[in-house]
Coordinates of C-alpha atoms and ligand atoms in Angstrom, one line a residue:
M1 CA 152.8 147.3 -153.9
F2 CA 149.6 147.2 -156.0
N3 CA 147.8 145.3 -153.2
S4 CA 145.0 147.8 -152.9
L5 CA 144.7 148.3 -156.7
S6 CA 144.7 144.6 -157.2
D7 CA 142.0 144.1 -154.6
R8 CA 139.9 146.8 -156.0
L9 CA 140.1 145.5 -159.6
T10 CA 139.4 142.0 -158.5
A11 CA 136.3 143.1 -156.5
T12 CA 135.1 145.0 -159.6
F13 CA 135.4 142.0 -161.8
K14 CA 133.7 139.8 -159.3
N15 CA 130.5 141.8 -159.8
L16 CA 130.5 140.7 -163.4
R17 CA 130.7 137.0 -162.6
G18 CA 127.7 135.0 -163.9
K19 CA 126.4 137.8 -166.1
G20 CA 125.3 136.4 -169.4
K21 CA 125.7 139.6 -171.5
L22 CA 127.1 142.9 -170.5
T23 CA 124.9 145.9 -171.1
E24 CA 126.4 149.3 -171.8
A25 CA 125.5 150.3 -168.2
D26 CA 127.4 147.3 -166.8
I27 CA 130.4 148.3 -168.8
D28 CA 130.1 151.9 -167.8
A29 CA 129.9 150.9 -164.1
T30 CA 132.9 148.7 -164.4
V31 CA 135.0 151.3 -166.2
R32 CA 134.0 153.8 -163.5
E33 CA 135.3 151.5 -160.8
I34 CA 138.5 150.9 -162.8
R35 CA 139.0 154.7 -163.1
R36 CA 138.5 155.2 -159.3
A37 CA 140.9 152.3 -158.5
L38 CA 143.6 153.7 -160.8
L39 CA 143.2 157.3 -159.5
D40 CA 143.4 156.1 -155.9
A41 CA 146.6 154.2 -156.8
D42 CA 148.1 157.6 -157.9
V43 CA 148.1 156.8 -161.6
A44 CA 148.4 160.0 -163.6
V45 CA 145.1 161.4 -164.6
S46 CA 146.0 161.5 -168.3
V47 CA 147.0 157.9 -168.2
V48 CA 143.8 156.9 -166.4
R49 CA 141.7 158.7 -169.0
E50 CA 143.4 157.0 -171.9
F51 CA 143.4 153.6 -170.2
T52 CA 139.7 153.7 -169.4
A53 CA 138.7 155.0 -172.8
H54 CA 140.5 152.1 -174.4
V55 CA 139.0 149.5 -172.1
K56 CA 135.5 150.9 -172.7
E57 CA 135.8 151.0 -176.4
R58 CA 137.1 147.5 -176.6
A59 CA 134.6 146.1 -174.1
L60 CA 131.7 147.7 -176.1
G61 CA 133.1 146.3 -179.3
A62 CA 134.0 142.9 -178.0
E63 CA 132.7 140.0 -180.0
V64 CA 130.6 137.4 -178.1
S65 CA 133.1 134.8 -177.3
E66 CA 132.6 131.0 -176.9
A67 CA 135.6 130.6 -174.7
L68 CA 135.3 133.6 -172.4
N69 CA 132.2 134.9 -170.5
P70 CA 131.8 138.7 -170.5
G71 CA 133.5 139.1 -167.2
Q72 CA 136.5 137.2 -168.3
Q73 CA 136.5 139.2 -171.5
I74 CA 136.9 142.5 -169.6
V75 CA 139.6 141.0 -167.5
K76 CA 141.4 140.0 -170.6
I77 CA 141.0 143.5 -172.1
V78 CA 142.2 145.2 -168.9
N79 CA 145.2 142.8 -168.8
E80 CA 146.2 143.6 -172.3
E81 CA 145.8 147.4 -171.7
L82 CA 147.9 147.1 -168.5
V83 CA 150.7 145.3 -170.5
S84 CA 150.5 148.0 -173.1
I85 CA 150.8 151.0 -170.7
L86 CA 153.6 149.2 -168.9
G87 CA 155.5 149.2 -172.2
G88 CA 154.4 146.1 -174.0
Q89 CA 157.4 143.7 -174.4
T90 CA 160.3 143.1 -172.0
R91 CA 163.0 145.5 -173.1
R92 CA 166.6 144.2 -172.8
I93 CA 169.8 146.2 -172.5
N94 CA 171.0 147.5 -175.9
M95 CA 174.5 146.0 -175.9
A96 CA 177.3 147.6 -177.8
K97 CA 178.5 145.6 -180.8
T98 CA 182.1 146.5 -180.1
G99 CA 183.8 147.9 -177.0
P100 CA 182.1 148.3 -173.6
T101 CA 178.4 148.8 -173.3
I102 CA 178.0 152.2 -171.6
I103 CA 175.2 152.6 -169.2
M104 CA 174.5 156.0 -167.5
L105 CA 172.3 156.4 -164.5
A106 CA 170.2 159.5 -163.9
G107 CA 167.6 160.5 -161.4
L108 CA 166.9 162.5 -158.3
Q109 CA 169.0 162.2 -155.2
G110 CA 167.8 159.3 -153.1
A111 CA 166.1 157.6 -156.1
G112 CA 168.3 154.6 -155.7
K113 CA 170.9 155.1 -158.4
T114 CA 174.0 154.1 -156.4
T115 CA 172.2 151.1 -155.0
L116 CA 171.1 150.2 -158.5
A117 CA 174.6 150.4 -159.8
G118 CA 175.6 147.6 -157.4
K119 CA 172.6 145.5 -158.2
L120 CA 172.9 145.9 -162.0
S121 CA 176.6 145.1 -162.0
H122 CA 176.0 142.1 -159.7
W123 CA 173.3 140.9 -162.1
L124 CA 175.4 141.4 -165.2
K125 CA 178.3 139.7 -163.5
K126 CA 176.2 136.6 -162.8
Q127 CA 175.5 136.5 -166.6
G128 CA 179.2 136.4 -167.4
H129 CA 179.7 140.1 -168.0
T130 CA 182.7 142.0 -166.6
P131 CA 181.2 145.3 -165.5
M132 CA 183.0 148.3 -164.0
L133 CA 181.5 151.2 -162.1
V134 CA 182.3 154.9 -162.5
A135 CA 181.7 157.4 -159.7
S136 CA 180.6 160.6 -161.4
D137 CA 178.4 161.8 -158.6
L138 CA 180.7 164.4 -157.1
Q139 CA 177.8 166.4 -155.7
R140 CA 176.8 164.4 -152.7
P141 CA 179.1 163.9 -149.7
N142 CA 180.2 160.3 -149.6
A143 CA 178.7 159.3 -152.9
V144 CA 182.0 158.1 -154.1
T145 CA 182.7 156.1 -150.9
Q146 CA 179.1 154.7 -151.1
L147 CA 179.7 153.5 -154.7
K148 CA 183.0 151.9 -153.6
V149 CA 181.1 150.0 -150.9
V150 CA 178.5 148.9 -153.4
G151 CA 181.1 147.9 -155.9
D152 CA 182.9 145.8 -153.2
R153 CA 179.7 144.1 -152.3
A154 CA 179.0 143.3 -155.9
G155 CA 182.7 142.3 -156.5
V156 CA 183.2 144.8 -159.3
P157 CA 185.9 147.5 -159.6
V158 CA 185.0 151.2 -159.2
Y159 CA 186.7 154.0 -161.1
A160 CA 186.6 157.1 -158.9
P161 CA 188.3 160.5 -158.7
H162 CA 191.7 160.3 -157.2
P163 CA 191.4 159.5 -153.5
G164 CA 192.3 162.2 -151.1
V165 CA 191.1 165.0 -153.4
T166 CA 188.1 166.0 -151.3
S167 CA 186.6 169.2 -150.1
E168 CA 186.0 170.0 -146.4
F169 CA 182.6 168.3 -146.7
D170 CA 184.2 165.1 -147.8
T171 CA 182.9 165.7 -151.3
P172 CA 185.4 164.8 -154.0
T173 CA 186.3 167.8 -156.1
G174 CA 186.8 167.6 -159.8
D175 CA 184.9 167.6 -163.0
P176 CA 182.2 164.9 -163.2
V177 CA 182.3 165.0 -167.0
Q178 CA 186.0 164.3 -167.1
V179 CA 185.6 161.5 -164.5
A180 CA 183.0 159.9 -166.7
R181 CA 185.1 160.2 -169.8
D182 CA 188.2 158.8 -168.0
G183 CA 186.2 156.0 -166.4
V184 CA 184.9 154.9 -169.7
A185 CA 188.4 155.1 -171.2
E186 CA 189.7 152.9 -168.4
A187 CA 186.9 150.4 -168.9
R188 CA 187.8 150.2 -172.5
A189 CA 191.5 149.8 -171.8
K190 CA 190.9 147.1 -169.3
L191 CA 188.5 145.3 -171.6
H192 CA 185.4 145.5 -169.3
D193 CA 182.4 144.7 -171.5
V194 CA 180.0 147.0 -169.5
V195 CA 180.6 150.3 -167.7
I196 CA 178.0 151.8 -165.5
V197 CA 178.3 155.5 -164.8
D198 CA 176.6 156.9 -161.7
T199 CA 175.7 160.6 -161.8
A200 CA 174.6 163.2 -159.3
G201 CA 171.0 163.9 -158.4
R202 CA 169.4 166.7 -156.5
L203 CA 166.3 166.6 -154.3
G204 CA 164.4 168.4 -157.0
V205 CA 164.8 168.8 -160.7
D206 CA 167.6 171.3 -161.2
A207 CA 168.7 173.0 -164.4
E208 CA 172.4 173.0 -163.6
L209 CA 172.5 169.4 -162.7
M210 CA 170.4 168.4 -165.7
Q211 CA 173.0 170.3 -167.9
Q212 CA 175.7 168.4 -166.1
A213 CA 174.0 165.1 -166.8
R214 CA 173.5 166.1 -170.4
N215 CA 177.2 167.0 -170.7
I216 CA 178.2 163.6 -169.3
R217 CA 175.9 161.9 -171.7
D218 CA 177.3 163.8 -174.7
A219 CA 180.9 163.1 -173.5
I220 CA 180.5 159.3 -173.2
N221 CA 177.7 158.6 -175.7
P222 CA 176.0 155.8 -173.7
N223 CA 174.2 152.9 -175.1
E224 CA 171.6 153.3 -172.4
V225 CA 170.6 156.2 -170.2
L226 CA 168.6 154.7 -167.3
F227 CA 166.3 157.0 -165.4
V228 CA 165.9 155.7 -161.8
I229 CA 162.7 156.6 -160.1
D230 CA 161.5 156.0 -156.6
A231 CA 158.1 154.3 -157.0
M232 CA 157.0 155.8 -153.7
I233 CA 156.9 159.4 -155.0
G234 CA 153.4 158.9 -156.3
Q235 CA 151.9 161.7 -158.5
D236 CA 155.2 163.5 -158.6
A237 CA 156.6 160.7 -160.7
V238 CA 155.2 162.0 -163.9
N239 CA 156.6 165.5 -163.6
T240 CA 160.0 164.2 -162.6
A241 CA 160.0 161.7 -165.4
N242 CA 159.0 164.3 -167.9
A243 CA 161.8 166.6 -166.8
F244 CA 164.5 163.9 -167.1
N245 CA 163.1 162.8 -170.4
E246 CA 163.4 166.3 -171.8
G247 CA 166.7 166.8 -170.0
V248 CA 168.6 163.7 -170.9
D249 CA 166.3 161.8 -173.2
F250 CA 166.7 158.6 -171.2
T251 CA 166.3 155.3 -173.0
G252 CA 164.8 153.2 -170.2
V253 CA 163.3 153.5 -166.7
V254 CA 164.2 151.7 -163.5
L255 CA 161.6 151.6 -160.8
S256 CA 163.1 151.5 -157.3
K257 CA 161.7 150.7 -153.9
L258 CA 159.0 148.5 -155.3
D259 CA 159.2 146.7 -152.0
G260 CA 157.7 149.6 -150.2
D261 CA 154.0 150.3 -149.9
A262 CA 153.8 152.5 -153.0
R263 CA 150.4 152.3 -154.5
G264 CA 151.8 151.7 -158.0
G265 CA 150.9 154.9 -159.7
A266 CA 154.5 155.7 -160.7
A267 CA 154.9 152.3 -162.3
L268 CA 151.7 152.6 -164.3
S269 CA 152.3 156.2 -165.4
V270 CA 155.9 156.7 -166.2
A271 CA 156.3 154.4 -169.2
S272 CA 153.0 155.6 -170.7
V273 CA 153.7 159.3 -170.2
T274 CA 157.3 159.3 -171.4
G275 CA 157.0 156.5 -174.0
K276 CA 160.1 154.9 -172.6
P277 CA 160.1 151.3 -171.3
I278 CA 160.5 150.2 -167.8
M279 CA 163.5 147.9 -167.9
F280 CA 164.3 146.9 -164.3
A281 CA 162.8 146.9 -160.9
S282 CA 164.6 147.4 -157.6
T283 CA 162.9 145.7 -154.7
G284 CA 165.0 146.2 -151.6
E285 CA 168.3 147.3 -150.2
N286 CA 170.3 144.1 -150.9
V287 CA 172.3 143.6 -154.0
T288 CA 170.1 140.8 -155.1
D289 CA 166.8 142.7 -154.7
F290 CA 166.6 143.4 -158.4
E291 CA 164.8 142.0 -161.4
Q292 CA 164.3 142.6 -165.0
F293 CA 160.9 144.2 -165.6
H294 CA 158.3 142.1 -167.5
P295 CA 155.2 144.1 -168.3
D296 CA 153.1 141.0 -168.8
R297 CA 154.1 139.5 -165.4
M298 CA 153.5 142.8 -163.7
A299 CA 150.0 143.0 -165.3
S300 CA 149.2 139.5 -164.2
R301 CA 150.4 140.3 -160.7
I302 CA 148.0 143.2 -160.5
L303 CA 145.1 141.2 -161.8
D304 CA 145.9 138.1 -159.7
Ligands
GDP401 P1 170.9 157.8 -155.0 O1 171.0 159.1 -154.3 O2 170.0 157.9 -156.2 O3 172.2 157.2 -155.4 O4 170.2 156.8 -154.0 P2 170.8 155.6 -153.1 O5 171.2 154.5 -154.0 O6 171.8 156.2 -152.2 O7 169.5 155.2 -152.3 C1 168.9 156.0 -151.4 C2 168.3 155.2 -150.2 O8 167.3 154.3 -150.7 C3 169.3 154.3 -149.6 O9 169.1 154.3 -148.2 C4 169.1 152.9 -150.2 O10 169.4 151.9 -149.3 C5 167.6 153.0 -150.4 N1 167.1 152.1 -151.5 C6 167.6 152.1 -152.8 N2 166.9 151.2 -153.5 C7 166.0 150.7 -152.7 C8 164.9 149.7 -152.9 O11 164.7 149.2 -154.0 N3 164.2 149.4 -151.8 C9 164.4 150.0 -150.6 N4 163.6 149.6 -149.6 N5 165.3 150.9 -150.4 C10 166.1 151.2 -151.4

């Protein structure tokens, strides 16, 4: 990901090498190139506009520096602005002071929630936590079974609706809100310090399902609501993120499928548009393909 954006930006900055002082025309040309590169990477138009306006304003106002030549100065500005639209500082999980830390997952079907549940619990376990998973996705056939497989792989227990209670489509019946509530109660009783609640997603944003997610949220009062988004969905990312932000007021974003050939627009738009930080990145199908998201490192990777 970001390869093309990275190449384009690097090429743009190369043109500035060796220039003694940048004229306004130089800055304009550079900003224009940055704008094109970001738009081609599927970054949302509103984000591009704001980003380039900041870069231009700061580049025009930049003091002549002893340490940095003008080209380096623009790279520094772009780097700082990238860190800023990616959410600034690394945002860690807001852990409960007492009782289990409750993490709810939300997002479209296929976004990577169930996979993430496994990765996140595996990662937490490695840090000495004792996570438990709760299967509140009763919408999709096999979602419960899939979470159990994921839990097994990560070596964490899964609370699920009673086995055997399934419809003809192998979809567990029951009330997902009640399952979430019972699952959290069980985690509390069994002294798990983190409980991760997987919820249902649809292919498109859906009012009924959003209400269900909101009901689950209100029933379990989570410390974090993580919105999982497939980085490959490009320009659609912003609309989806806005809908979930309004619907469940999530507290953080997880970007999934960063290992694909996504152009990076989702990553660069979602935090900025929703004002919510990107907290984790999912980079493959294995339980270990997962990392904490660091805006500064991602910006450096883009400008490498
Ligand atoms: P859910 O419907 O949101 O629970 O999504 P799933 O967790 O079932 O993921 C949907 C598909 O995407 C599955 O085939 C996963 O193996 C795959 N997937 C999830 N995360 C990643 C990732 O980070 N990279 C890649 N390449 N595939 C992923």
